Structures are given as C-alpha cells and as structure tokens.
Short mmCIF file of C-alpha atoms in Angstrom, two decimals:
data_model
loop_
_atom_site.label_atom_id
_atom_site.label_comp_id
_atom_site.label_asym_id
_atom_site.label_seq_id
_atom_site.Cartn_x
_atom_site.Cartn_y
_atom_site.Cartn_z
CA MET A 1 80.00 295.91 -43.90
CA ASN A 2 76.77 294.58 -44.07
CA MET A 3 75.66 291.70 -42.07
CA ILE A 4 72.18 289.66 -43.38
CA ILE A 5 70.94 286.79 -41.38
CA ILE A 6 67.69 285.29 -42.75
CA GLY A 7 65.19 283.65 -39.46
CA ALA A 8 64.23 285.38 -37.17
CA GLY A 9 64.02 282.43 -34.66
CA GLU A 10 66.45 281.80 -31.30
CA CYS A 11 69.15 280.93 -33.54
CA GLY A 12 68.80 284.50 -35.81
CA THR A 13 68.09 286.71 -33.16
CA ARG A 14 70.64 285.70 -31.11
CA ALA A 15 73.15 286.11 -33.91
CA ALA A 16 71.93 289.80 -34.39
CA PHE A 17 72.25 290.56 -30.85
CA ALA A 18 75.77 288.55 -30.49
CA LEU A 19 77.25 290.70 -33.55
CA ARG A 20 76.44 293.63 -31.63
CA GLU A 21 77.55 291.84 -28.12
CA ALA A 22 81.15 291.60 -29.78
CA GLY A 23 81.37 294.88 -31.18
CA PHE A 24 80.21 294.77 -34.63
CA SER A 25 79.22 298.46 -35.53
CA GLY A 26 78.12 297.96 -39.26
CA ALA A 27 74.72 297.21 -40.57
CA VAL A 28 72.79 294.63 -39.18
CA THR A 29 69.62 293.00 -40.88
CA LEU A 30 67.57 290.47 -39.43
CA ILE A 31 64.65 288.95 -41.64
CA GLY A 32 61.72 287.12 -40.34
CA ALA A 33 59.17 284.65 -42.35
CA GLU A 34 56.81 285.73 -39.45
CA HIS A 35 54.98 288.46 -38.51
CA GLY A 36 55.62 289.94 -34.96
CA LEU A 37 58.64 290.40 -32.76
CA PRO A 38 61.19 287.09 -32.63
CA TYR A 39 59.52 285.23 -29.85
CA GLU A 40 60.35 281.38 -27.99
CA ARG A 41 59.29 278.14 -29.67
CA PRO A 42 59.32 276.07 -26.24
CA PRO A 43 56.83 278.05 -24.14
CA LEU A 44 54.22 277.35 -26.99
CA SER A 45 54.00 274.26 -25.86
CA LYS A 46 53.08 275.41 -21.98
CA PRO A 47 49.85 277.56 -22.55
CA ASP A 48 48.37 279.45 -19.45
CA GLY A 49 44.82 280.21 -18.30
CA ASP A 50 44.42 283.29 -21.09
CA GLY A 51 45.96 280.56 -24.23
CA VAL A 52 48.81 280.18 -25.77
CA GLN A 53 51.95 281.92 -25.11
CA ARG A 54 54.00 284.42 -27.32
CA LYS A 55 57.36 285.35 -25.30
CA THR A 56 59.25 287.37 -27.45
CA ILE A 57 63.12 286.87 -27.31
CA CYS A 58 63.28 290.75 -27.24
CA ASP A 59 61.21 293.78 -27.51
CA GLN A 60 61.32 296.83 -30.35
CA ALA A 61 63.23 298.50 -27.87
CA ALA A 62 66.13 296.20 -27.62
CA LEU A 63 66.23 295.64 -31.26
CA GLU A 64 66.32 299.60 -31.48
CA GLY A 65 68.77 300.02 -29.17
CA ALA A 66 71.08 297.43 -30.70
CA GLY A 67 70.80 298.77 -34.05
CA ILE A 68 69.48 295.84 -35.59
CA ALA A 69 67.06 296.44 -38.65
CA TYR A 70 64.16 293.82 -38.08
CA MET A 71 62.12 293.43 -41.25
CA PRO A 72 59.42 290.79 -40.08
CA GLY A 73 56.57 289.32 -42.44
CA THR A 74 59.50 289.23 -45.51
CA THR A 75 59.62 286.47 -47.71
CA ILE A 76 62.67 286.47 -49.65
CA ALA A 77 62.98 285.24 -53.64
CA ALA A 78 66.36 284.21 -53.49
CA ILE A 79 69.99 284.47 -52.22
CA ASP A 80 72.59 285.45 -55.15
CA PRO A 81 75.99 284.06 -54.08
CA ALA A 82 77.86 285.03 -56.82
CA LEU A 83 76.76 289.31 -56.33
CA ARG A 84 76.06 288.83 -52.59
CA ILE A 85 73.10 289.74 -52.71
CA VAL A 86 69.36 288.59 -50.94
CA ARG A 87 66.39 289.60 -53.03
CA LEU A 88 63.29 290.75 -52.07
CA ALA A 89 59.86 290.78 -54.19
CA ASP A 90 60.78 294.70 -54.55
CA ARG A 91 64.30 295.48 -53.97
CA GLU A 92 67.82 294.31 -53.51
CA LEU A 93 69.93 294.16 -49.99
CA PRO A 94 73.92 293.30 -50.74
CA TYR A 95 75.52 291.47 -47.67
CA ASP A 96 79.28 291.31 -46.84
CA LYS A 97 78.75 288.26 -44.62
CA LEU A 98 75.29 285.85 -44.49
CA LEU A 99 73.56 283.58 -42.18
CA ILE A 100 71.07 281.33 -42.89
CA ALA A 101 69.11 280.87 -39.44
CA THR A 102 65.79 279.60 -41.45
CA GLY A 103 64.60 276.15 -38.99
CA ALA A 104 63.01 273.44 -39.82
CA GLN A 105 59.63 272.55 -40.90
CA PRO A 106 56.73 269.75 -39.92
CA ARG A 107 57.35 267.25 -41.60
CA ARG A 108 53.66 266.43 -43.69
CA LEU A 109 52.06 263.32 -43.35
CA THR A 110 51.20 261.86 -46.74
CA CYS A 111 47.76 259.88 -46.16
CA PRO A 112 44.45 260.63 -47.25
CA GLY A 113 42.84 263.32 -45.48
CA ALA A 114 46.60 264.47 -44.02
CA GLU A 115 45.27 268.46 -44.28
CA HIS A 116 43.09 267.63 -41.41
CA ALA A 117 45.66 267.41 -38.99
CA LEU A 118 47.27 269.98 -37.59
CA ASP A 119 50.99 271.22 -36.99
CA PHE A 120 52.70 272.30 -33.77
CA ARG A 121 55.55 274.74 -35.14
CA SER A 122 54.39 278.19 -34.72
CA HIS A 123 52.88 280.13 -32.77
CA ALA A 124 49.46 280.50 -35.13
CA ASP A 125 49.98 276.65 -35.19
CA ALA A 126 49.72 276.09 -31.29
CA ALA A 127 47.18 278.59 -31.14
CA ARG A 128 44.75 276.80 -33.87
CA VAL A 129 45.50 273.88 -31.60
CA PHE A 130 44.61 274.62 -28.28
CA ALA A 131 41.46 276.86 -29.88
CA GLY A 132 40.42 273.38 -31.28
CA ALA A 133 41.38 271.38 -28.72
CA THR A 134 37.60 270.79 -26.81
CA GLY A 135 37.18 267.16 -27.66
CA PRO A 136 39.14 264.10 -28.19
CA VAL A 137 42.34 264.34 -29.54
CA ALA A 138 44.40 262.27 -31.86
CA ILE A 139 48.21 262.83 -31.86
CA ILE A 140 50.36 261.20 -34.84
CA GLY A 141 53.80 261.09 -33.59
CA ALA A 142 55.33 259.72 -29.75
CA GLY A 143 58.35 262.20 -30.03
CA LEU A 144 58.80 265.09 -27.71
CA ILE A 145 56.41 267.04 -29.18
CA GLY A 146 53.98 264.87 -28.98
CA MET A 147 54.37 263.66 -25.76
CA GLU A 148 54.71 267.06 -24.16
CA LEU A 149 51.30 267.98 -26.32
CA ALA A 150 49.55 264.70 -24.76
CA ALA A 151 50.58 265.60 -21.08
CA VAL A 152 49.41 269.33 -21.32
CA LEU A 153 46.07 268.08 -22.90
CA ARG A 154 45.52 265.31 -20.87
CA ALA A 155 46.00 267.76 -17.91
CA ARG A 156 43.02 269.68 -19.24
CA GLY A 157 40.94 266.60 -18.72
CA LEU A 158 41.10 265.97 -22.42
CA PRO A 159 40.76 262.31 -24.02
CA VAL A 160 44.60 261.66 -25.62
CA THR A 161 45.37 259.30 -27.76
CA VAL A 162 48.74 258.71 -29.36
CA ILE A 163 49.71 257.08 -32.45
CA GLU A 164 53.03 256.08 -33.41
CA LEU A 165 54.73 254.11 -36.39
CA GLY A 166 57.58 252.95 -33.93
CA PRO A 167 57.50 249.71 -31.59
CA ALA A 168 57.70 252.26 -28.78
CA PRO A 169 57.48 256.22 -27.69
CA LEU A 170 60.66 258.90 -27.26
CA GLY A 171 62.82 256.32 -29.81
CA ARG A 172 64.75 258.97 -31.24
CA ALA A 173 66.64 260.77 -28.08
CA VAL A 174 65.74 259.46 -24.73
CA PRO A 175 67.21 256.86 -23.19
CA PRO A 176 65.10 253.20 -23.35
CA ARG A 177 64.37 253.75 -19.19
CA PHE A 178 63.46 257.16 -19.26
CA ALA A 179 61.23 256.65 -22.56
CA ALA A 180 59.74 253.49 -20.42
CA ARG A 181 59.20 255.94 -17.02
CA LEU A 182 57.27 258.43 -19.33
CA HIS A 183 55.49 255.98 -21.55
CA GLN A 184 54.10 254.38 -18.06
CA ARG A 185 53.49 258.16 -16.79
CA HIS A 186 51.11 258.87 -19.28
CA GLU A 187 49.33 255.14 -19.21
CA THR A 188 48.70 256.20 -15.71
CA GLU A 189 47.16 259.29 -16.40
CA GLY A 190 44.76 257.99 -19.52
CA VAL A 191 46.66 258.42 -22.35
CA ARG A 192 45.80 255.73 -24.82
CA PHE A 193 48.96 254.65 -27.43
CA HIS A 194 49.00 252.80 -30.55
CA PHE A 195 52.52 251.74 -31.56
CA GLY A 196 53.89 250.25 -34.94
CA GLN A 197 50.50 251.68 -36.77
CA ALA A 198 50.81 253.44 -39.75
CA ILE A 199 47.91 255.35 -40.78
CA ALA A 200 45.06 254.79 -43.29
CA GLY A 201 43.44 258.02 -43.37
CA ILE A 202 42.07 261.05 -41.45
CA ASP A 203 38.95 263.19 -41.94
CA ALA A 204 36.61 265.20 -39.02
CA ALA A 205 35.80 262.26 -37.20
CA GLY A 206 39.16 261.38 -36.36
CA VAL A 207 41.96 259.07 -37.63
CA THR A 208 41.67 255.53 -39.08
CA LEU A 209 44.83 252.83 -38.57
CA ALA A 210 45.94 250.78 -41.27
CA ASP A 211 44.45 247.59 -39.33
CA GLY A 212 40.79 249.34 -39.86
CA THR A 213 40.79 250.91 -36.20
CA HIS A 214 39.04 254.25 -35.94
CA ILE A 215 39.92 257.04 -33.19
CA PRO A 216 37.33 259.45 -32.77
CA ALA A 217 38.82 262.95 -32.17
CA THR A 218 37.39 266.20 -33.10
CA LEU A 219 41.40 267.37 -33.17
CA THR A 220 44.26 265.61 -35.00
CA VAL A 221 47.66 266.94 -34.69
CA SER A 222 50.64 265.63 -36.47
CA ALA A 223 54.26 265.70 -34.71
CA ILE A 224 56.35 263.44 -36.52
CA GLY A 225 59.37 265.51 -36.90
CA VAL A 226 60.79 268.55 -38.53
CA VAL A 227 62.60 268.95 -42.23
CA PRO A 228 65.01 272.05 -42.64
CA ASP A 229 64.14 274.48 -44.65
CA LEU A 230 66.38 274.56 -47.22
CA GLY A 231 64.58 276.17 -49.60
CA LEU A 232 66.72 279.21 -50.44
CA ALA A 233 69.86 277.50 -49.51
CA SER A 234 69.45 274.80 -52.46
CA LEU A 235 68.19 277.55 -54.77
CA ALA A 236 71.27 279.68 -54.45
CA GLY A 237 73.55 276.41 -55.12
CA LEU A 238 74.74 275.80 -51.39
CA ALA A 239 75.46 272.34 -51.00
CA VAL A 240 72.92 270.65 -48.88
CA GLY A 241 72.15 266.99 -47.28
CA ASN A 242 70.51 266.50 -44.05
CA GLY A 243 70.41 270.10 -43.61
CA ILE A 244 72.74 273.17 -45.08
CA LEU A 245 76.22 271.55 -45.01
CA ILE A 246 78.82 273.90 -42.62
CA ASN A 247 81.98 272.86 -41.50
CA ALA A 248 83.11 273.32 -38.07
CA ARG A 249 82.96 277.46 -38.15
CA LEU A 250 79.71 276.98 -39.62
CA GLN A 251 80.40 277.85 -43.07
CA THR A 252 78.95 276.90 -45.57
CA SER A 253 80.29 275.67 -48.99
CA ASP A 254 80.08 279.35 -49.58
CA PRO A 255 82.92 280.96 -47.18
CA HIS A 256 80.83 284.23 -47.51
CA ILE A 257 77.41 282.42 -46.12
CA PHE A 258 77.06 280.49 -43.08
CA ALA A 259 74.66 278.46 -41.40
CA ALA A 260 73.02 277.71 -38.03
CA GLY A 261 70.22 276.08 -35.68
CA ASP A 262 67.72 273.81 -36.77
CA CYS A 263 68.62 274.17 -40.71
CA ALA A 264 72.43 273.53 -40.58
CA ALA A 265 74.16 269.90 -40.65
CA ILE A 266 77.47 269.50 -38.90
CA ALA A 267 79.46 266.25 -40.14
CA GLY A 268 75.82 264.84 -41.26
CA GLN A 269 74.25 266.37 -38.05
CA ARG A 270 71.23 268.38 -37.01
CA TYR A 271 70.93 269.21 -33.60
CA GLU A 272 67.30 270.75 -32.93
CA THR A 273 67.61 271.93 -29.48
CA TRP A 274 67.11 275.54 -28.22
CA ARG A 275 70.53 275.52 -26.31
CA ASN A 276 72.03 274.49 -29.85
CA ALA A 277 70.41 277.60 -31.67
CA ARG A 278 71.95 279.81 -29.47
CA ASP A 279 75.26 278.10 -29.16
CA GLN A 280 75.46 277.92 -32.87
CA ALA A 281 73.95 281.77 -33.36
CA GLN A 282 77.26 282.80 -30.61
CA ILE A 283 80.22 280.66 -33.09
CA ALA A 284 78.31 281.97 -36.02
CA ALA A 285 78.77 285.67 -35.45
CA LEU A 286 81.70 285.49 -34.45
CA ASN A 287 83.02 283.28 -37.69
CA MET A 288 80.83 286.45 -39.45
CA LEU A 289 83.61 288.96 -38.07
CA GLY A 290 86.66 287.01 -39.17
CA GLN A 291 87.04 284.88 -36.06
CA ALA A 292 87.92 281.74 -36.48
CA GLN A 293 85.80 279.74 -33.67
CA ASP A 294 85.28 275.90 -34.04
CA PHE A 295 81.76 274.46 -32.50
CA ALA A 296 81.92 272.00 -30.14
CA ALA A 297 78.87 269.98 -29.79
CA LEU A 298 77.59 269.11 -26.86
CA PRO A 299 73.74 268.63 -27.09
CA TRP A 300 71.69 269.33 -23.79
CA PHE A 301 67.83 269.62 -24.24
CA TRP A 302 64.69 269.14 -21.49
CA SER A 303 61.59 267.83 -21.62
CA ASP A 304 58.30 268.63 -19.21
CA GLN A 305 55.81 266.12 -19.58
CA TYR A 306 53.07 266.57 -16.23
CA ASP A 307 55.14 266.92 -12.78
CA LEU A 308 58.20 265.08 -14.56
CA GLY A 309 61.47 266.77 -15.95
CA LEU A 310 64.13 265.03 -18.17
CA GLN A 311 67.15 266.49 -19.26
CA VAL A 312 69.65 264.70 -21.89
CA VAL A 313 73.71 266.23 -22.11
CA GLY A 314 75.35 264.75 -24.93
CA THR A 315 74.62 261.29 -26.57
CA PRO A 316 73.72 258.61 -24.48
CA GLN A 317 74.93 255.05 -25.71
CA ASP A 318 74.13 251.58 -24.19
CA ALA A 319 74.79 250.06 -20.94
CA PRO A 320 74.96 253.64 -18.63
CA ILE A 321 75.67 253.01 -14.88
CA LEU A 322 72.49 254.27 -12.58
CA ARG A 323 72.32 256.79 -9.72
CA SER A 324 69.49 256.45 -7.78
CA HIS A 325 68.14 259.03 -5.39
CA PRO A 326 65.75 257.97 -2.60
CA ASP A 327 62.87 260.69 -3.98
CA GLY A 328 62.84 258.69 -7.36
CA THR A 329 64.70 260.55 -9.43
CA GLU A 330 67.45 258.83 -11.25
CA ILE A 331 70.48 260.07 -13.94
CA GLU A 332 71.88 257.57 -16.06
CA PHE A 333 75.72 258.24 -17.27
CA HIS A 334 77.35 257.03 -20.46
CA LEU A 335 80.96 256.49 -20.01
CA GLN A 336 83.19 256.11 -22.40
CA GLY A 337 86.18 254.22 -21.07
CA ASP A 338 86.60 256.57 -17.94
CA ARG A 339 85.55 259.29 -19.58
CA LEU A 340 81.52 260.49 -19.61
CA ILE A 341 80.38 261.68 -22.67
CA ALA A 342 76.86 261.47 -21.87
CA ALA A 343 74.16 261.68 -18.88
CA ALA A 344 70.16 261.53 -18.77
CA GLY A 345 68.00 261.83 -15.91
CA LEU A 346 64.57 262.01 -14.92
CA GLY A 347 62.84 263.64 -11.60
CA ARG A 348 60.21 266.17 -10.86
CA GLY A 349 60.27 269.38 -11.44
CA ASN A 350 63.86 270.65 -12.11
CA ALA A 351 65.32 268.13 -9.79
CA VAL A 352 68.00 266.68 -12.43
CA ALA A 353 68.76 270.49 -13.27
CA ARG A 354 71.71 270.49 -10.80
CA ASP A 355 72.92 267.02 -11.96
CA ILE A 356 72.69 266.94 -15.69
CA LYS A 357 74.69 270.88 -15.32
CA LEU A 358 77.48 268.99 -12.91
CA ALA A 359 77.85 265.97 -15.36
CA GLU A 360 77.44 268.51 -18.36
CA MET A 361 81.11 270.32 -16.54
CA LEU A 362 82.72 266.42 -16.18
CA ILE A 363 81.87 266.14 -20.04
CA ALA A 364 83.63 269.08 -21.20
CA GLY A 365 86.80 268.29 -18.51
CA GLY A 366 87.22 265.66 -19.95
CA GLN A 367 89.19 263.73 -17.64
CA SER A 368 88.42 260.01 -16.22
CA VAL A 369 85.75 259.63 -13.82
CA ASP A 370 84.91 256.63 -10.75
CA ALA A 371 82.38 254.37 -12.04
CA ALA A 372 81.06 253.57 -8.40
CA SER A 373 81.21 257.23 -7.34
CA LEU A 374 78.48 257.79 -10.11
CA ALA A 375 76.47 255.16 -9.20
CA ASP A 376 76.13 255.92 -5.46
CA PRO A 377 74.19 259.35 -4.76
CA SER A 378 75.99 259.77 -1.70
CA VAL A 379 78.81 261.27 -3.57
CA GLY A 380 77.79 264.58 -4.41
CA LEU A 381 79.13 264.86 -8.27
CA LYS A 382 79.99 268.89 -7.34
CA SER A 383 82.88 266.76 -5.17
CA LEU A 384 84.06 264.46 -8.11
CA LEU A 385 84.41 268.01 -9.96
CA LYS A 386 86.29 269.83 -7.36
CA ALA A 387 88.87 266.43 -7.15
CA ARG A 388 89.62 266.64 -10.54
CA LYS A 389 90.10 270.85 -10.26
CA ALA A 390 92.38 269.88 -7.60
CA ALA A 391 94.13 266.77 -8.87
CA MET B 1 51.23 301.60 3.22
CA ARG B 2 54.08 300.97 5.55
CA ASP B 3 57.71 300.24 4.60
CA THR B 4 58.87 298.78 7.89
CA VAL B 5 61.20 295.76 7.58
CA ASN B 6 59.36 292.34 8.63
CA TRP B 7 62.14 289.80 9.81
CA VAL B 8 60.86 286.55 9.15
CA THR B 9 62.70 283.20 10.10
CA ALA B 10 63.28 281.21 7.12
CA CYS B 11 64.99 277.94 7.80
CA HIS B 12 68.16 276.74 10.02
CA LEU B 13 71.56 276.99 8.33
CA ASP B 14 71.72 273.74 8.49
CA ASP B 15 68.92 273.13 6.09
CA ILE B 16 71.09 274.82 3.62
CA GLU B 17 74.05 272.40 1.84
CA GLN B 18 77.23 274.51 2.02
CA GLU B 19 77.29 275.92 -1.96
CA GLY B 20 73.50 275.08 -2.38
CA ALA B 21 70.28 276.57 -2.29
CA ILE B 22 66.90 276.33 -0.72
CA ARG B 23 63.63 277.46 -1.76
CA PHE B 24 61.52 279.45 0.84
CA ASP B 25 57.95 280.50 -0.02
CA HIS B 26 56.37 283.25 2.22
CA ALA B 27 53.14 284.95 2.49
CA GLY B 28 52.03 283.99 -1.45
CA ARG B 29 55.60 284.34 -2.33
CA THR B 30 58.82 282.35 -3.12
CA TYR B 31 62.34 283.05 -2.39
CA ALA B 32 65.67 281.79 -2.80
CA ILE B 33 68.30 280.78 0.13
CA TYR B 34 71.63 280.60 -0.53
CA ARG B 35 74.84 279.28 1.57
CA ALA B 36 77.65 280.74 -0.20
CA PRO B 37 81.27 278.41 0.20
CA ASP B 38 82.32 280.58 3.32
CA ASP B 39 78.71 279.89 4.78
CA SER B 40 77.86 283.60 4.62
CA VAL B 41 73.61 283.63 3.60
CA TYR B 42 72.00 285.45 0.94
CA CYS B 43 68.30 285.68 -0.29
CA THR B 44 66.91 286.89 -3.55
CA ALA B 45 63.36 286.44 -5.38
CA GLY B 46 62.94 282.69 -6.13
CA LEU B 47 62.18 283.15 -9.75
CA CYS B 48 64.04 283.69 -12.38
CA THR B 49 63.78 287.21 -14.28
CA HIS B 50 63.72 285.00 -17.63
CA GLU B 51 60.90 282.86 -17.20
CA ALA B 52 59.20 281.43 -13.87
CA ILE B 53 61.70 278.90 -12.76
CA HIS B 54 62.50 278.21 -9.53
CA LEU B 55 66.41 279.04 -9.09
CA ALA B 56 66.58 276.86 -5.93
CA ASP B 57 66.85 273.74 -8.34
CA GLY B 58 69.79 275.56 -10.11
CA LEU B 59 73.52 275.02 -9.66
CA VAL B 60 74.76 277.27 -7.13
CA MET B 61 79.05 277.73 -7.80
CA ASP B 62 80.49 279.89 -5.86
CA TYR B 63 78.76 283.06 -5.77
CA GLU B 64 77.07 282.32 -8.96
CA VAL B 65 73.52 280.43 -9.39
CA GLU B 66 72.32 278.98 -12.40
CA CYS B 67 68.37 278.88 -13.77
CA PRO B 68 67.73 274.93 -14.05
CA LYS B 69 65.98 275.35 -17.41
CA HIS B 70 67.75 277.71 -19.89
CA SER B 71 71.23 278.35 -18.03
CA GLY B 72 70.97 282.12 -16.98
CA ALA B 73 73.36 283.08 -14.58
CA PHE B 74 72.93 285.57 -11.43
CA ASP B 75 75.38 286.63 -8.32
CA TYR B 76 73.23 285.95 -5.83
CA ARG B 77 74.87 288.32 -3.85
CA THR B 78 74.09 291.62 -5.44
CA GLY B 79 71.33 289.98 -7.49
CA GLU B 80 72.85 290.99 -10.75
CA ALA B 81 72.05 289.16 -13.78
CA LEU B 82 75.24 287.76 -15.33
CA ARG B 83 74.55 285.37 -18.31
CA LEU B 84 71.62 285.32 -21.00
CA PRO B 85 69.03 284.85 -21.39
CA ALA B 86 68.34 286.49 -18.04
CA CYS B 87 68.90 290.07 -18.42
CA ALA B 88 66.89 291.66 -15.22
CA ASN B 89 68.56 291.83 -12.09
CA LEU B 90 67.26 289.54 -9.02
CA LYS B 91 65.77 291.67 -6.23
CA THR B 92 67.92 290.57 -2.97
CA TYR B 93 66.79 290.57 0.43
CA ALA B 94 68.85 291.44 3.84
CA VAL B 95 69.64 288.25 5.57
CA GLU B 96 70.91 287.86 8.91
CA VAL B 97 71.81 284.50 11.13
CA VAL B 98 71.61 284.15 14.80
CA GLN B 99 72.37 281.63 16.47
CA GLY B 100 72.16 279.36 13.17
CA GLU B 101 68.61 280.95 12.62
CA VAL B 102 68.69 282.47 8.88
CA ARG B 103 66.24 285.20 9.22
CA VAL B 104 65.11 287.46 6.26
CA ALA B 105 63.94 291.20 6.00
CA LEU B 106 60.89 290.63 3.58
#
C-alpha cells in the first residue's frame, strides 16, 4: 500500500504521522512545495529578537524514525486519478490513497501597483516583511492576520496604518463586541485606520486610497485573506467550489483521494485554522486506512494582539450571554435554545483559555445549560460540566 | 556545582483552587503548582514543552493539565506528555505541604 500526501504544512505533516500512529506499515510519502522541514505558521507573526522564527513541526530524525519519505521543494505536474499516479517533473509515483493538503495562497490585490504589496503567509514572506519593516507600514486588510501584524509592528515602534474595504475590522470571524474592543486597543496604541476605502494604487512611496488620500509607507503588506489552492485538484477533474469538495469522511469526488485543511470545503465550508488542519488530518488519515470516521466540525481559533488574547469556539451567533470578570476578561456564550453552540472570550494573555476549553466541552456534551449560571462569573463553568455529568 | 535541594516556600494551599493551578516565579524561572482533586499538590516546569506557554493558564482536569494554546496535555504528577503537539515530558519538582504552606524543592 502506498499513501501519498501532497502538502507538508500542519495538515499534511500531521496526517503522515497519524497514518503511522494508527499502525499503517506501508509506504508514506509526504510531498512539500517549500524547501526545508515542515514548519508551523502561527509563530511567523511573532518574531523574536533574532527575527522570524522557523519552528519546525518535526525534525529529520522524527520523519526518518516514522519511515516517512519526505520530499521538500517538489513541484507536482499532475494527479492522474484513473491510473492513481502522481506525476512529478521526472517520474511518477503510484498511490493507493492520496491526500491533498495544499492549503491556501494569499488573495492578491488587483489595483495598480499591487506588486509593491508583500504577502504574509510563508516563512519567506514573513522574513521579507520583518526585514523591510524599518519605517511607516501600511497594512491592507483588517482581518486577523492584518490586525496581529499591526500589533507586532506597532509594538516595535513603527507607524502603522490599516486600510480596510469593509466598515469595521475583524468582520468575519470575531464577535462584534470583541472586534470593537480590539479595534479600540489598536487606536489607543496609535494605529491609524481607514475603513470603507478601496485602493486606487500602490507604489514605493505608499498607498493611495480611492478618495485620493495618500498614506506614506516604506512597506505595504497585503492581508486580504486567502484562496484555497485548487490547481492540482481542478486539473485532475475533482469537484471543486469554495475549496476541494469533500464529504463528511473528507473524501473528494474520487473515492481514492481525500482532501483536508485550508484547501478543503465540507458542506460548502472551509476552516482556515491551525486546529482544523490537525483535526482533519487525523480523520483523513484514519479514513485513508479504511475506517469510517465522520468529521464533526467545532471550529476553534485564537488570536494574540498586544497583551490581549482572543479565543473563539464554534460559530458565534447574535444575542450572546455575557460573563464579565472583574479583571476585564469577558466571555460571550451563544445559545441555541438551551444548548451552548459557541463561545468567545477576550482577556489578557491566556486568561480566557480555561473557560473557552470548558465551553468547548459543554458544547460537545450537547446538554442544556442554564443561561443565568453562564452570565454569573462566580459560577465556575467546571461546576456546570460536573453537574451535568452527575445528572 | 552543589546539588543540594533548596526548599522554597511558594504559596499557601488556599491560594490554589482545588483541581487548579497557579504560576510560581522564582529566581528567574517559572513553575506551575497544581492542587489535585484530592488536595495533593504537585509542581512542574511552568512552560509547555511544545511552545513557551504558561501551563498555569490551562485547564486542570483530574491529574491532567492542558496547554491553553495548542491543547497539548501533561500528567502533572509525573510530567508525562499525554497528548500532541506536546511530545517532551515536563520536569517535575518535589512538593511538601506543611501547615498549609506549599514548599517546592527547586
């Protein structure tokens, strides 16, 4: 049996190890487009004194110890689903089961001078951005990446301007209350914002907005989201839409080919998070081995900006219940009927981590929770969980 | 270098929630001190072995602490890494509780 994994990011690498952890003894080949060992992306936006961290997911010895044939810096010409072959420039690799974990690429700006804006996705991107961040910086896009980057660069004392087409920052995934608090914090730290503004053009001197405003910047970063990497899947004739379309078993339209992580869409939904990359990798690996595991999505992510830590689990809805701690930590609970379906929290450091983890357990447990108890910071969430277990 | 054990008073037992943990900083290093459901007390290195995250911010359930960032988990009695992405074990330190005072052998 030959298992091939295309994409050596968090998802593909986890899947390779998960195959071994599940007892698979055949051949495992992990093919990556980038050079070097697989690395974690979250630390890229948190440079230390020596520059951008390259925190590897595993070392060479771990790959060898697990018997994973790792092929970095490798471009794939095509997948042939009929012959079950992956074609490289100089040879062909047969597979029994294939996992596509090609991730996503930064969405590109289309305005004049777009080539002056740097992306922020890979280690090489991050190294370029931090090496070039010596003067005023313009960040296009007020999503999580744009806002995290603004916080890091501001903390280095650089003038930072964030430009966003929408009316407010963090519009997509963060509850409005916390988006507003984070926005306020950035304002307090001295970040300048321009909302509702399209870009007229970018050049080496900065960014010109649609209304003619010129923002001087010696470095411009584009952080307007990502598009899934669908090239190989499309070429192979697999069904694609907003991602490579997969069923609950993470199978594509070809039963021998699976997809997982940022590139994969399940019920029309892509989950672009570190946790999801690992969770889907695990399920995909087991199903490649013939198990029948369904993926149950419970999205979870975090974001650090200045000394504030945000965590979100589930998909927040309107009209949450608020729990306010005296130290300023806030947790929002989102109910459907009397069942918890999502929670979000913002506080210093990792202050919300425990409560969000407990909320995740309450969501997974799926039983009724009392709204008044959720709102009361003196009622420990752990006691709700234990009361339920005892009931 | 002498290898004598240095007993340091870290906190009072009541400072730690039952089935909880607190961070303890001493001599430029950071530790986590745990109070188990049975009120026994344990001490480990304070930072997760996967990334330098303070474990005392994580959830303590039974004899397990979970990293607040990446959900790696450890048995805080032995320091054993129980769940990925944590793979390296935590260093542990002997603890004694004398009249409610928690002392750690550092």
